mmCIF file of C-alpha atoms in Angstrom:
data_model
loop_
_atom_site.group_PDB
_atom_site.id
_atom_site.type_symbol
_atom_site.label_atom_id
_atom_site.label_comp_id
_atom_site.label_asym_id
_atom_site.label_seq_id
_atom_site.Cartn_x
_atom_site.Cartn_y
_atom_site.Cartn_z
ATOM 1 C CA MET A 1 -23.356 -12.627 -20.250
ATOM 2 C CA LEU A 2 -21.388 -14.048 -23.001
ATOM 3 C CA ALA A 3 -18.073 -13.335 -22.757
ATOM 4 C CA ALA A 4 -17.925 -10.517 -25.318
ATOM 5 C CA ASP A 5 -20.406 -8.502 -22.964
ATOM 6 C CA ARG A 6 -18.465 -9.343 -19.264
ATOM 7 C CA HIS A 7 -15.566 -8.703 -21.369
ATOM 8 C CA ALA A 8 -16.321 -4.427 -22.067
ATOM 9 C CA ALA A 9 -17.560 -4.446 -18.523
ATOM 10 C CA ILE A 10 -14.637 -5.696 -17.079
ATOM 11 C CA LEU A 11 -12.598 -2.801 -20.202
ATOM 12 C CA ALA A 12 -15.575 -0.031 -18.299
ATOM 13 C CA LYS A 13 -14.312 -0.274 -15.248
ATOM 14 C CA LEU A 14 -10.874 -0.618 -15.564
ATOM 15 C CA GLY A 15 -12.095 3.046 -17.425
ATOM 16 C CA VAL A 16 -12.493 4.891 -14.361
ATOM 17 C CA GLN A 17 -10.501 3.057 -11.682
ATOM 18 C CA ARG A 18 -7.002 1.719 -11.919
ATOM 19 C CA THR A 19 -7.557 -1.844 -10.964
ATOM 20 C CA VAL A 20 -10.177 -4.673 -9.770
ATOM 21 C CA ARG A 21 -10.123 -7.632 -8.010
ATOM 22 C CA VAL A 22 -12.515 -11.243 -9.523
ATOM 23 C CA SER A 23 -14.218 -11.039 -7.186
ATOM 24 C CA GLU A 24 -15.306 -7.873 -7.381
ATOM 25 C CA LEU A 25 -16.273 -8.174 -10.219
ATOM 26 C CA ALA A 26 -17.709 -12.186 -10.048
ATOM 27 C CA GLU A 27 -20.019 -9.928 -7.917
ATOM 28 C CA ALA A 28 -21.296 -7.144 -9.875
ATOM 29 C CA LEU A 29 -20.798 -9.772 -12.810
ATOM 30 C CA GLY A 30 -23.413 -12.408 -11.718
ATOM 31 C CA VAL A 31 -20.423 -15.302 -12.331
ATOM 32 C CA SER A 32 -17.867 -17.150 -11.684
ATOM 33 C CA ASP A 33 -14.048 -16.221 -10.169
ATOM 34 C CA MET A 34 -13.346 -18.650 -11.997
ATOM 35 C CA THR A 35 -14.867 -16.822 -14.565
ATOM 36 C CA ILE A 36 -13.767 -13.918 -14.294
ATOM 37 C CA ARG A 37 -10.019 -15.033 -14.334
ATOM 38 C CA ARG A 38 -10.319 -16.626 -17.555
ATOM 39 C CA ASP A 39 -11.782 -13.076 -18.589
ATOM 40 C CA ILE A 40 -9.153 -11.797 -17.843
ATOM 41 C CA ASP A 41 -6.060 -14.207 -19.103
ATOM 42 C CA VAL A 42 -8.280 -13.739 -22.641
ATOM 43 C CA LEU A 43 -7.615 -9.791 -22.318
ATOM 44 C CA ASP A 44 -4.237 -9.835 -21.039
ATOM 45 C CA ALA A 45 -2.754 -11.598 -23.894
ATOM 46 C CA ALA A 46 -4.769 -10.164 -26.787
ATOM 47 C CA GLY A 47 -3.211 -6.560 -24.819
ATOM 48 C CA ALA A 48 -6.055 -5.016 -23.349
ATOM 49 C CA LEU A 49 -5.313 -5.020 -19.903
ATOM 50 C CA ARG A 50 -2.408 -6.082 -17.604
ATOM 51 C CA LYS A 51 -3.452 -9.035 -15.461
ATOM 52 C CA VAL A 52 -2.446 -8.378 -10.976
ATOM 53 C CA HIS A 53 -2.268 -10.654 -8.430
ATOM 54 C CA GLY A 54 -5.798 -11.110 -7.561
ATOM 55 C CA GLY A 55 -7.236 -8.638 -10.144
ATOM 56 C CA ALA A 56 -6.604 -6.821 -13.501
ATOM 57 C CA ALA A 57 -5.364 -3.056 -14.788
ATOM 58 C CA SER A 58 -5.155 -0.541 -16.749
ATOM 59 C CA ARG A 59 -2.726 -0.310 -19.254
ATOM 60 C CA THR A 60 -2.622 2.979 -19.411
ATOM 61 C CA ALA A 61 -1.972 2.841 -15.614
ATOM 62 C CA LEU A 62 1.151 4.259 -16.614
ATOM 63 C CA SER A 63 4.757 3.667 -14.505
ATOM 64 C CA ALA A 64 5.287 7.283 -14.090
ATOM 65 C CA LEU A 65 1.014 8.569 -13.478
ATOM 66 C CA GLU A 66 1.213 9.611 -9.703
ATOM 67 C CA PRO A 67 -3.041 9.549 -8.910
ATOM 68 C CA GLY A 68 -3.227 11.734 -5.476
ATOM 69 C CA PHE A 69 -3.857 11.334 -1.869
ATOM 70 C CA GLY A 70 -7.521 12.352 -3.059
ATOM 71 C CA ALA A 71 -7.493 9.408 -5.571
ATOM 72 C CA ASN A 72 -6.434 6.611 -3.885
ATOM 73 C CA ALA A 73 -8.661 7.538 -0.120
ATOM 74 C CA ASP A 74 -11.160 5.553 -1.259
ATOM 75 C CA GLN A 75 -9.868 2.610 -3.361
ATOM 76 C CA ARG A 76 -10.450 -0.316 -1.607
ATOM 77 C CA PRO A 77 -11.527 1.070 1.870
ATOM 78 C CA GLU A 78 -11.873 -2.296 4.247
ATOM 79 C CA ALA A 79 -8.650 -4.028 3.285
ATOM 80 C CA LYS A 80 -6.543 -0.694 3.635
ATOM 81 C CA GLU A 81 -8.597 -0.474 7.943
ATOM 82 C CA SER A 82 -7.459 -4.171 7.657
ATOM 83 C CA ILE A 83 -3.899 -3.916 6.647
ATOM 84 C CA ALA A 84 -3.837 -0.912 9.160
ATOM 85 C CA ALA A 85 -4.894 -2.755 11.998
ATOM 86 C CA ALA A 86 -2.421 -5.970 11.259
ATOM 87 C CA ALA A 87 0.382 -3.167 10.901
ATOM 88 C CA ALA A 88 0.050 -1.692 14.256
ATOM 89 C CA ALA A 89 0.612 -5.270 16.610
ATOM 90 C CA LEU A 90 3.911 -4.930 15.085
ATOM 91 C CA ILE A 91 4.596 -1.344 17.817
ATOM 92 C CA GLN A 92 5.595 -0.768 20.574
ATOM 93 C CA PRO A 93 6.092 1.066 23.297
ATOM 94 C CA GLY A 94 8.275 3.910 23.574
ATOM 95 C CA MET A 95 9.002 3.316 20.298
ATOM 96 C CA THR A 96 10.078 5.888 17.965
ATOM 97 C CA VAL A 97 8.537 5.363 14.186
ATOM 98 C CA ALA A 98 8.744 6.390 10.762
ATOM 99 C CA LEU A 99 5.475 6.622 8.806
ATOM 100 C CA THR A 100 5.465 7.250 5.449
ATOM 101 C CA GLY A 101 2.520 9.198 2.696
ATOM 102 C CA GLY A 102 -0.130 7.093 1.615
ATOM 103 C CA THR A 103 -3.367 6.152 2.039
ATOM 104 C CA THR A 104 -2.889 2.796 3.774
ATOM 105 C CA THR A 105 0.286 4.263 5.551
ATOM 106 C CA TYR A 106 -2.567 7.299 7.157
ATOM 107 C CA ARG A 107 -5.096 4.629 8.557
ATOM 108 C CA LEU A 108 -2.501 3.930 10.622
ATOM 109 C CA VAL A 109 -2.693 7.026 12.398
ATOM 110 C CA ASP A 110 -6.154 5.202 14.063
ATOM 111 C CA HIS A 111 -4.586 3.243 15.446
ATOM 112 C CA LEU A 112 -1.137 4.264 17.316
ATOM 113 C CA SER A 113 -1.148 4.595 21.134
ATOM 114 C CA GLY A 114 1.522 6.350 22.981
ATOM 115 C CA PRO A 115 4.296 6.240 24.192
ATOM 116 C CA LEU A 116 5.403 7.017 20.854
ATOM 117 C CA THR A 117 7.444 9.408 18.697
ATOM 118 C CA ILE A 118 6.541 9.357 14.832
ATOM 119 C CA LEU A 119 8.437 10.708 12.365
ATOM 120 C CA THR A 120 6.002 11.722 9.175
ATOM 121 C CA ASN A 121 6.581 13.566 6.171
ATOM 122 C CA SER A 122 2.470 12.562 5.052
ATOM 123 C CA LEU A 123 1.036 16.111 5.636
ATOM 124 C CA PRO A 124 -2.235 14.003 6.041
ATOM 125 C CA ALA A 125 -0.819 12.217 9.105
ATOM 126 C CA ALA A 126 0.416 15.104 10.704
ATOM 127 C CA GLU A 127 -2.719 16.581 10.566
ATOM 128 C CA LYS A 128 -4.461 13.903 12.086
ATOM 129 C CA LEU A 129 -2.617 13.647 14.843
ATOM 130 C CA HIS A 130 -2.627 16.814 15.851
ATOM 131 C CA ARG A 131 -6.252 17.166 16.107
ATOM 132 C CA SER A 132 -6.540 13.992 18.135
ATOM 133 C CA ALA A 133 -2.586 11.979 18.833
ATOM 134 C CA PRO A 134 -3.809 9.951 21.798
ATOM 135 C CA PRO A 135 -1.801 10.810 25.105
ATOM 136 C CA GLY A 136 2.262 10.272 25.302
ATOM 137 C CA VAL A 137 2.446 10.777 21.017
ATOM 138 C CA THR A 138 4.952 13.112 20.505
ATOM 139 C CA VAL A 139 5.070 14.095 16.515
ATOM 140 C CA LEU A 140 7.957 15.401 14.626
ATOM 141 C CA LEU A 141 7.190 16.761 10.461
ATOM 142 C CA THR A 142 10.135 16.403 8.000
ATOM 143 C CA GLY A 143 9.893 20.274 5.831
ATOM 144 C CA GLY A 144 9.857 19.309 1.496
ATOM 145 C CA GLU A 145 8.351 20.451 -1.622
ATOM 146 C CA ARG A 146 4.433 18.722 -1.665
ATOM 147 C CA SER A 147 3.697 15.611 -3.798
ATOM 148 C CA PRO A 148 0.413 14.877 -4.783
ATOM 149 C CA SER A 149 0.094 11.931 -2.690
ATOM 150 C CA GLU A 150 0.295 14.880 -0.107
ATOM 151 C CA ALA A 151 3.802 13.897 0.706
ATOM 152 C CA LEU A 152 6.913 16.151 1.457
ATOM 153 C CA VAL A 153 9.878 15.264 -0.788
ATOM 154 C CA GLY A 154 12.551 16.414 -2.000
ATOM 155 C CA PRO A 155 15.995 16.995 -0.562
ATOM 156 C CA ILE A 156 15.077 18.732 2.340
ATOM 157 C CA ALA A 157 13.486 16.290 3.771
ATOM 158 C CA ALA A 158 15.553 13.351 3.229
ATOM 159 C CA SER A 159 18.292 15.358 4.510
ATOM 160 C CA THR A 160 15.362 15.874 7.914
ATOM 161 C CA VAL A 161 14.630 11.965 7.505
ATOM 162 C CA ARG A 162 18.764 11.260 7.290
ATOM 163 C CA SER A 163 19.524 12.948 10.852
ATOM 164 C CA PHE A 164 17.257 10.999 12.864
ATOM 165 C CA ASN A 165 16.724 6.860 13.327
ATOM 166 C CA VAL A 166 14.004 5.256 14.009
ATOM 167 C CA ASP A 167 13.566 1.414 14.647
ATOM 168 C CA LEU A 168 10.688 0.832 12.548
ATOM 169 C CA CYS A 169 9.169 2.787 10.226
ATOM 170 C CA PHE A 170 5.789 1.332 7.711
ATOM 171 C CA MET A 171 6.063 2.655 4.043
ATOM 172 C CA GLY A 172 2.755 2.766 1.955
ATOM 173 C CA ALA A 173 4.122 1.080 -2.203
ATOM 174 C CA HIS A 174 2.962 2.574 -5.285
ATOM 175 C CA GLY A 175 4.154 -1.167 -6.513
ATOM 176 C CA VAL A 176 5.628 -4.421 -5.239
ATOM 177 C CA ASP A 177 7.616 -6.935 -7.065
ATOM 178 C CA ALA A 178 9.867 -9.481 -6.007
ATOM 179 C CA GLN A 179 11.641 -8.358 -8.443
ATOM 180 C CA ALA A 180 11.747 -4.676 -9.060
ATOM 181 C CA GLY A 181 12.008 -3.430 -5.541
ATOM 182 C CA ILE A 182 9.401 -1.364 -4.379
ATOM 183 C CA THR A 183 8.255 1.576 -6.406
ATOM 184 C CA THR A 184 7.069 4.405 -6.768
ATOM 185 C CA PRO A 185 6.560 7.580 -9.227
ATOM 186 C CA ASN A 186 7.601 10.421 -8.616
ATOM 187 C CA LEU A 187 11.286 10.263 -8.127
ATOM 188 C CA ALA A 188 11.497 12.978 -5.155
ATOM 189 C CA GLU A 189 9.753 10.669 -3.423
ATOM 190 C CA ALA A 190 11.691 7.884 -4.103
ATOM 191 C CA ASP A 191 15.017 9.068 -3.373
ATOM 192 C CA THR A 192 13.395 11.282 0.110
ATOM 193 C CA ASN A 193 11.980 7.319 1.419
ATOM 194 C CA ARG A 194 14.320 5.962 0.202
ATOM 195 C CA ALA A 195 16.436 7.876 3.610
ATOM 196 C CA PHE A 196 13.359 6.239 5.565
ATOM 197 C CA ALA A 197 14.305 2.848 4.554
ATOM 198 C CA GLU A 198 17.357 3.771 5.556
ATOM 199 C CA GLN A 199 17.468 4.725 8.696
ATOM 200 C CA CYS A 200 14.757 2.618 10.311
ATOM 201 C CA GLY A 201 15.739 -0.214 11.814
ATOM 202 C CA ARG A 202 13.309 -2.512 10.066
ATOM 203 C CA LEU A 203 11.150 -1.759 7.005
ATOM 204 C CA VAL A 204 7.433 -2.420 7.043
ATOM 205 C CA VAL A 205 5.070 -1.800 3.948
ATOM 206 C CA LEU A 206 2.185 -1.847 3.870
ATOM 207 C CA ALA A 207 0.311 -3.091 0.587
ATOM 208 C CA ASP A 208 -3.179 -3.992 -0.812
ATOM 209 C CA SER A 209 -3.494 -7.191 -2.619
ATOM 210 C CA THR A 210 -3.264 -4.994 -5.940
ATOM 211 C CA LYS A 211 0.150 -3.280 -5.752
ATOM 212 C CA PHE A 212 1.403 -6.811 -6.180
ATOM 213 C CA GLY A 213 3.300 -7.162 -9.821
ATOM 214 C CA THR A 214 3.250 -3.450 -10.984
ATOM 215 C CA VAL A 215 6.377 -1.151 -11.634
ATOM 216 C CA SER A 216 6.505 2.275 -10.830
ATOM 217 C CA LEU A 217 9.089 5.078 -12.434
ATOM 218 C CA ALA A 218 11.827 4.785 -9.541
ATOM 219 C CA ARG A 219 12.747 2.656 -7.045
ATOM 220 C CA ILE A 220 13.089 2.764 -3.107
ATOM 221 C CA ALA A 221 14.509 -0.548 -2.647
ATOM 222 C CA GLY A 222 14.381 -3.595 -3.235
ATOM 223 C CA ILE A 223 12.058 -6.334 -1.634
ATOM 224 C CA GLU A 224 14.958 -7.933 0.362
ATOM 225 C CA ARG A 225 15.609 -4.533 2.388
ATOM 226 C CA VAL A 226 11.632 -5.093 3.637
ATOM 227 C CA HIS A 227 11.588 -6.921 6.824
ATOM 228 C CA CYS A 228 8.440 -7.322 6.451
ATOM 229 C CA ILE A 229 5.134 -6.795 4.594
ATOM 230 C CA VAL A 230 1.315 -6.426 5.194
ATOM 231 C CA THR A 231 -1.388 -6.720 2.767
ATOM 232 C CA ASP A 232 -4.904 -8.542 2.587
ATOM 233 C CA SER A 233 -3.224 -11.152 0.524
ATOM 234 C CA PRO A 234 -0.090 -12.045 -0.218
ATOM 235 C CA PRO A 235 0.794 -13.650 -3.747
ATOM 236 C CA ASP A 236 1.892 -17.408 -4.928
ATOM 237 C CA ASP A 237 5.012 -16.530 -5.362
ATOM 238 C CA PRO A 238 8.532 -17.869 -3.453
ATOM 239 C CA ARG A 239 10.493 -15.623 -4.139
ATOM 240 C CA TYR A 240 8.378 -13.047 -1.827
ATOM 241 C CA ALA A 241 8.859 -15.719 1.225
ATOM 242 C CA ARG A 242 12.982 -16.535 0.294
ATOM 243 C CA THR A 243 13.861 -12.508 1.295
ATOM 244 C CA THR A 244 10.817 -10.893 2.967
ATOM 245 C CA SER A 245 7.863 -12.200 5.882
ATOM 246 C CA ILE A 246 4.279 -11.931 4.741
ATOM 247 C CA LEU A 247 1.692 -11.122 7.340
ATOM 248 C CA THR A 248 -1.496 -10.469 6.953
ATOM 249 C CA PRO A 249 -4.404 -9.227 9.461
ATOM 250 C CA PRO A 250 -6.631 -12.448 10.521
ATOM 251 C CA THR A 251 -9.563 -13.824 9.557
ATOM 252 C CA ARG A 252 -12.606 -12.519 11.510
ATOM 253 C CA THR A 253 -14.563 -16.221 13.137
ATOM 254 C CA SER A 254 -16.996 -15.005 15.234
ATOM 255 C CA SER A 255 -20.141 -11.698 14.306
ATOM 256 C CA ASN A 256 -19.127 -10.147 17.782
ATOM 257 C CA PRO A 257 -19.100 -6.502 17.181
ATOM 258 C CA GLN A 258 -16.306 -6.483 19.585
ATOM 259 C CA ASP A 259 -13.993 -8.400 18.115
ATOM 260 C CA THR A 260 -11.199 -6.786 16.111
ATOM 261 C CA PRO A 261 -10.878 -7.220 11.885
#
């Protein structure tokens, strides 16, 4: 395939989804990862896309654009599931744990076990816990206004969050950047998530590798406030290592289906 054809295919892919990974493009186009990285460098220099860690993002993914929960739910499901499983290892029995809105934090619900108290503003997470919460799990749902990401946000939600103290907060993020920090395109969600960050003993951000380098409209917290980032592929940037620890899911070394990913 000629370079021009590859470039057209990459841009077409970004026309239907916000981000794309190098490995995904390499497999689809039948070329090496190195070839795709060179293509992305060329397109980034031309202003046709934005190079991000592990792939590329559309230039039309504006900082104030907020995709809905449904639009994000099917993006990179295997990475989100492995991130959720790794994050669950941080939970100890008897903790009070906060879950913010987001499709990765939602997957953490399947890995919870009691005794726990869960404070959340995520409607999908609360609904799933209501249907199938393990014994010993108590769920507290904030009030507030419903956002496109199916989270309850705004003054009521923030006030509710600030009335609790939690041991551990698992936070989803639209963008994670070493300089800009943790960001979101929704101003009300930013205020609510700041409350979560203020009221927790430890702040843990769940973010797949496409979130790194993305900067959205509103800042939630600086990267130095984050105690741990759980991701499928950490960025090669020493600024993250100086300010926070990074946890990645263990690599599967056996084909035994009983092994935990």
